[in-house]
CSV table of C-alpha atoms in Angstrom, one decimal:
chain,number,residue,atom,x,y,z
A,1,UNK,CA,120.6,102.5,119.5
A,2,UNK,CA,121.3,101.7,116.1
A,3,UNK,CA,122.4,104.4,113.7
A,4,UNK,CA,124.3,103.5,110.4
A,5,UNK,CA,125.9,107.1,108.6
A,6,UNK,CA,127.9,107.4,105.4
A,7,UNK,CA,129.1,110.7,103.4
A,8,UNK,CA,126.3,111.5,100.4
A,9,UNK,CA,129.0,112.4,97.8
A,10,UNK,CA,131.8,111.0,96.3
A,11,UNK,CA,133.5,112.1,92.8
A,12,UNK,CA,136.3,110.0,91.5
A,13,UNK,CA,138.7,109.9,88.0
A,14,UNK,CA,138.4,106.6,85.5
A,15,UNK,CA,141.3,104.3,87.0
A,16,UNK,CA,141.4,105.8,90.7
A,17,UNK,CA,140.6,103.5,93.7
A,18,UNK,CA,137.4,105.1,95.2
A,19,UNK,CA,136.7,104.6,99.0
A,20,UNK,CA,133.5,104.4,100.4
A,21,UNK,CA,133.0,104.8,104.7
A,22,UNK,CA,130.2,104.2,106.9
A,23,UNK,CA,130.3,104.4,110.7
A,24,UNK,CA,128.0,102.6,113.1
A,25,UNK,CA,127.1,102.8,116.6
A,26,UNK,CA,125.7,98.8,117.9
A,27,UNK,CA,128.1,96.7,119.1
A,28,UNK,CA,126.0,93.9,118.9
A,29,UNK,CA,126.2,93.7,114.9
A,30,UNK,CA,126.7,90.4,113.4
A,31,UNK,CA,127.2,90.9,109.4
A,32,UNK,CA,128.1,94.3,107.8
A,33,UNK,CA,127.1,94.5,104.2
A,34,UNK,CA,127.9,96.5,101.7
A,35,UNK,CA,124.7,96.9,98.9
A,36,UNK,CA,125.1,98.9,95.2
A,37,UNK,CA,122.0,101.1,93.3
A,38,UNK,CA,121.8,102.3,90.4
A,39,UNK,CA,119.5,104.3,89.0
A,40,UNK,CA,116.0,102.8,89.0
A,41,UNK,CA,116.7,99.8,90.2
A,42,UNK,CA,117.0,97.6,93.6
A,43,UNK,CA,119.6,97.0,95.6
A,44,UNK,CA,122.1,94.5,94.7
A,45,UNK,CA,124.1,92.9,97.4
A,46,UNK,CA,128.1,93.3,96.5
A,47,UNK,CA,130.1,91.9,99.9
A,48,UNK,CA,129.9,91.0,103.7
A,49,UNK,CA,132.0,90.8,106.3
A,50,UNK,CA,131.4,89.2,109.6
A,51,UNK,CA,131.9,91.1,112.5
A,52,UNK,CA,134.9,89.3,114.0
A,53,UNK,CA,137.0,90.1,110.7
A,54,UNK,CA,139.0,92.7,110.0
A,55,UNK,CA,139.3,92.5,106.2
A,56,UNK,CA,137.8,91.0,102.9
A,57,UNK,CA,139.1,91.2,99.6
A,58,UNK,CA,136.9,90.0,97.1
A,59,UNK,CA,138.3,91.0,92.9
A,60,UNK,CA,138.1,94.8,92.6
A,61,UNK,CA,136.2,95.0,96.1
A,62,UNK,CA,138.2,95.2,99.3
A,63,UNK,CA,136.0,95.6,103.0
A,64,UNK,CA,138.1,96.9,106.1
A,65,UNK,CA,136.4,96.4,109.7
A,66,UNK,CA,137.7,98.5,112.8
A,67,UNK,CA,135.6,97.0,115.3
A,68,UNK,CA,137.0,99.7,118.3
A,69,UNK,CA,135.7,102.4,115.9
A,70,UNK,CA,133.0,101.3,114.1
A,71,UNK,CA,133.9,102.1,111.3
A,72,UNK,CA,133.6,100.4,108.0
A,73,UNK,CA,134.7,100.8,104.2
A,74,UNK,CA,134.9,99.9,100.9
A,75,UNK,CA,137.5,100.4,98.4
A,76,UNK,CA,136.8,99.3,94.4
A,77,UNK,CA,140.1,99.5,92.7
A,78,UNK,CA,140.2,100.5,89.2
A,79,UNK,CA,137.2,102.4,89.1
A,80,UNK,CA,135.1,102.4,86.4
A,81,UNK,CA,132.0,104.1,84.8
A,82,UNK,CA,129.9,101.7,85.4
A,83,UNK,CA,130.9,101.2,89.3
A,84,UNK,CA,128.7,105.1,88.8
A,85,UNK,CA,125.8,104.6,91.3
A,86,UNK,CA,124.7,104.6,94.7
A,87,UNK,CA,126.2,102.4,98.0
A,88,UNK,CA,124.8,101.9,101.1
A,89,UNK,CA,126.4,100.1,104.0
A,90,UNK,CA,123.9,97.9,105.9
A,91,UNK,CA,124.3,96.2,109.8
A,92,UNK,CA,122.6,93.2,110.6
A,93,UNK,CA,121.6,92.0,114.4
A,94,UNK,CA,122.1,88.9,116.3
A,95,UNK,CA,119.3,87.1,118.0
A,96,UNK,CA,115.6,87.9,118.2
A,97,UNK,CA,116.4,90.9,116.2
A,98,UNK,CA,118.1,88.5,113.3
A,99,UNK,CA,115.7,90.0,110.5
A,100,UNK,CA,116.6,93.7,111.1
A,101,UNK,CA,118.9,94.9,108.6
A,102,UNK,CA,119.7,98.5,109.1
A,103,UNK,CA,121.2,101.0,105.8
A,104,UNK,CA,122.8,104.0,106.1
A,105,UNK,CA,121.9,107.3,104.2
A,106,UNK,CA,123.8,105.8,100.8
A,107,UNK,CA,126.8,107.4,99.1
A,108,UNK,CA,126.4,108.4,95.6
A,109,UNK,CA,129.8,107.1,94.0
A,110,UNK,CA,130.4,109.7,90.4
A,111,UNK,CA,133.2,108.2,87.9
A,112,UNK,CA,134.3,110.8,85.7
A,113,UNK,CA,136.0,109.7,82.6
B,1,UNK,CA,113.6,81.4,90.1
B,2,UNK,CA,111.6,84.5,90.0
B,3,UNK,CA,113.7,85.8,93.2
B,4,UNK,CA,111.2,88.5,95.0
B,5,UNK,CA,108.1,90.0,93.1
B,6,UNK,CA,106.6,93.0,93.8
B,7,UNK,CA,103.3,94.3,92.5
B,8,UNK,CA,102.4,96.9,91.6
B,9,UNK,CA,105.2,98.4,90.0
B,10,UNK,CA,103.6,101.9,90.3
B,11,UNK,CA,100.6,103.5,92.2
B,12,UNK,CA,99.2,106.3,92.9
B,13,UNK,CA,96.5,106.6,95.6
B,14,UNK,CA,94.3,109.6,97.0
B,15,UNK,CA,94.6,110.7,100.7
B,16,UNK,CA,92.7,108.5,102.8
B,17,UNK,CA,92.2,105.3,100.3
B,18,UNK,CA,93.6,102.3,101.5
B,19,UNK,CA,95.8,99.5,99.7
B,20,UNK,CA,98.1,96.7,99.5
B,21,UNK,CA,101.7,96.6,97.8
B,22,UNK,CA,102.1,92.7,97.1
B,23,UNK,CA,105.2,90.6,98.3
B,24,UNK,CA,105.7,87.3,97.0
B,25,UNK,CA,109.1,85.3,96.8
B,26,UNK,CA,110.0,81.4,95.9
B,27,UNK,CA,113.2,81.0,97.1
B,28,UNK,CA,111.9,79.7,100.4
B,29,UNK,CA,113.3,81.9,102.5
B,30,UNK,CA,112.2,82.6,106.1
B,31,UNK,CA,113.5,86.2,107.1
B,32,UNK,CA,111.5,88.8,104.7
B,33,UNK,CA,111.1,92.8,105.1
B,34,UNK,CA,109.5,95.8,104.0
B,35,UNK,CA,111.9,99.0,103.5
B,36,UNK,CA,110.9,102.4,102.1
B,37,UNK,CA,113.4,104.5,100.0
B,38,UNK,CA,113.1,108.8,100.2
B,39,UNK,CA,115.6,111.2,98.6
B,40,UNK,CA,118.4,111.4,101.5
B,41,UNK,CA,117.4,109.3,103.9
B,42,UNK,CA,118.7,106.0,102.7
B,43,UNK,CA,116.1,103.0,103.0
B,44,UNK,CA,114.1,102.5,106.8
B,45,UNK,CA,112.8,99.3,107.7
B,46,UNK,CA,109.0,99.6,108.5
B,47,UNK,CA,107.9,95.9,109.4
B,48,UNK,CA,110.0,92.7,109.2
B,49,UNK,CA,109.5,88.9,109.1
B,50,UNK,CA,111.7,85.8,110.4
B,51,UNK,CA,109.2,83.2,109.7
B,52,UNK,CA,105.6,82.6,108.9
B,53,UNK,CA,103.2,84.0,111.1
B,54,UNK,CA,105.9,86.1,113.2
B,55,UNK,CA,106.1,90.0,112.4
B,56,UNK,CA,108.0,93.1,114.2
B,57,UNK,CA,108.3,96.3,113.6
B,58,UNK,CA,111.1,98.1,111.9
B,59,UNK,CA,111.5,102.2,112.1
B,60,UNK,CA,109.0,103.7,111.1
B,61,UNK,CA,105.7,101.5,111.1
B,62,UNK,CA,103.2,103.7,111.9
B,63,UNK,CA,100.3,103.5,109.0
B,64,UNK,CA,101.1,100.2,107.9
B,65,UNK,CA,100.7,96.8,108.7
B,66,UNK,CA,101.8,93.5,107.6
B,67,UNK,CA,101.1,89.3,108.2
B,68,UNK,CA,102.8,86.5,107.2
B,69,UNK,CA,100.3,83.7,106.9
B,70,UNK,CA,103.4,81.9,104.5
B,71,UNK,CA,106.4,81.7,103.7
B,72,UNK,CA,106.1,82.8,100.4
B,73,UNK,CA,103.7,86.1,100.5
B,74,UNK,CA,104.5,89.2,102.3
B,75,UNK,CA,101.8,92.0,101.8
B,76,UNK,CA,102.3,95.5,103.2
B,77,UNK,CA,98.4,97.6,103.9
B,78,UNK,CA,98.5,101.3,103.9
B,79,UNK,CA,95.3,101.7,105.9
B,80,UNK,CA,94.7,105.1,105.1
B,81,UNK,CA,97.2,106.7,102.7
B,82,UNK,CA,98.7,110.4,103.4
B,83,UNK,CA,101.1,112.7,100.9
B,84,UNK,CA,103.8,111.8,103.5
B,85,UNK,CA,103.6,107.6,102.6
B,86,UNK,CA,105.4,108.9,99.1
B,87,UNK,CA,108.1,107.3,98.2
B,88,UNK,CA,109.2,104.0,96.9
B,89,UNK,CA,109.0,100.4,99.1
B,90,UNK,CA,111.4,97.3,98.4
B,91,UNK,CA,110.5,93.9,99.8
B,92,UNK,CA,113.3,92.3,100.2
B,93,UNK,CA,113.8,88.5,101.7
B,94,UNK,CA,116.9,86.0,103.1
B,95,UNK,CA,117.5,82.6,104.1
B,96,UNK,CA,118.5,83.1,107.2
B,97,UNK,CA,120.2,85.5,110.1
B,98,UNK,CA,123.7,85.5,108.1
B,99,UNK,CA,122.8,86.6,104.8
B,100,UNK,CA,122.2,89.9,102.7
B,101,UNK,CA,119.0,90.4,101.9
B,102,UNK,CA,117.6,90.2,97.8
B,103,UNK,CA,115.4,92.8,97.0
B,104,UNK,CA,112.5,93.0,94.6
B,105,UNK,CA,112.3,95.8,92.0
B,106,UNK,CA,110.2,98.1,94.1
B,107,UNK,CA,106.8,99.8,93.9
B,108,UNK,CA,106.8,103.3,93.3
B,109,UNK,CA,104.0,105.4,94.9
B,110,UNK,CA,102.4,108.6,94.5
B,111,UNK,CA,99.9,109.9,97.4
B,112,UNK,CA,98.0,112.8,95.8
């Protein structure tokens, strides 16, 4: 079955590295995603990784992969107040189910200065 | 480029009327979707797309429906609204299999 879950809360300081997880449970994923809200807005798309990868680094954003897991993350480096919103982690599917994109619950990131 | 346009931007409906939340996007893409977004529970997929005239369902479906009779126009029918449809609804479309999704703004709606 496909079931995406991420923790609802995270607090960080101004300057901390903040570290975002989500788990999933189908293997058959393709693309992992990693998607930022904030408030009142849609969804803007922030990074991907492809399934057989392990890591992506892209500025501030880095994306780790443990396939044997399932487990994903996101680290933003340098955190800052405006990185305050909410993340959700997102699988996509191969094959006839290529349009299904799947989010978890969202984490809510808070930056205190 | 208008990306993906979503009208209304707010509703609010009475038990039992019908509607449709409008989907339109001119990037020519062929994958588009329908998610709904409730405190907590993170955005569901209730119908999907991955090319004109070609539809699936997502999670939760039940009380909507959707066609694809382009590639441009996505329209989502509540056939008969309930206090439980509450919440709001991004349509959100893709190229193809490999990349994210971009969303519209989303409609916010109000079943009284």
């Amino acid at each position: 079955g496909e079931d995406v879950e991420q923790s609802l809360f995270l607090s960080v300081r101004e300057g901390d590295s903040s570290v975002i997880n989500c788990t999933y449970t189908d293997s058959s994923s393709t693309y992992l995603y990693w998607y930022k809200q904030e408030p009142g807005a849609g969804l803007q798309l922030l990074t991907y990784i492809f399934s057989n990868m392990d890591m992506k680094q892209d500025q501030r954003l880095t994306v780790l992969l443990n396939k044997k897991d399932k487990h994903l993350s996101l680290r933003i480096a340098d955190t800052q107040t405006g990185d305050s919103a909410i993340y959700f982690c997102a699988e996509s599917f191969r094959d006839n189910q290529g349009g299904k994109l799947i989010f978890g619950q969202g984490t809510e990131l808070s930056v205190k200065p | 480029n208008a990306g993906v346009t979503q009208t209304p931007k707010f509703q609010v409906l009475k038990t039992g009327q019908s509607m449709t939340l409008q989907c339109a996007q001119d990037m020519n893409h062929e994958y588009m979707s329908w998610y709904r977004q409730d405190p907590g529970m993170g955005l569901r997929l209730i119908h999907y797309s991955v090319g004109a005239g070609i539809t699936d369902q997502g999670e939760v479906p039940n009380g909507y429906n959707v066609s694809r009779s382009t590639t441009e126009d996505f329209p989502l029918r509540l056939l008969s609204a309930a206090p439980s449809q509450t919440s709001v609804y991004f349509c959100a479309s893709r190229p193809g299999q490999v990349y994210g999704y971009t969303f519209g703004s989303g409609t916010r709606l109000t079943v009284v």
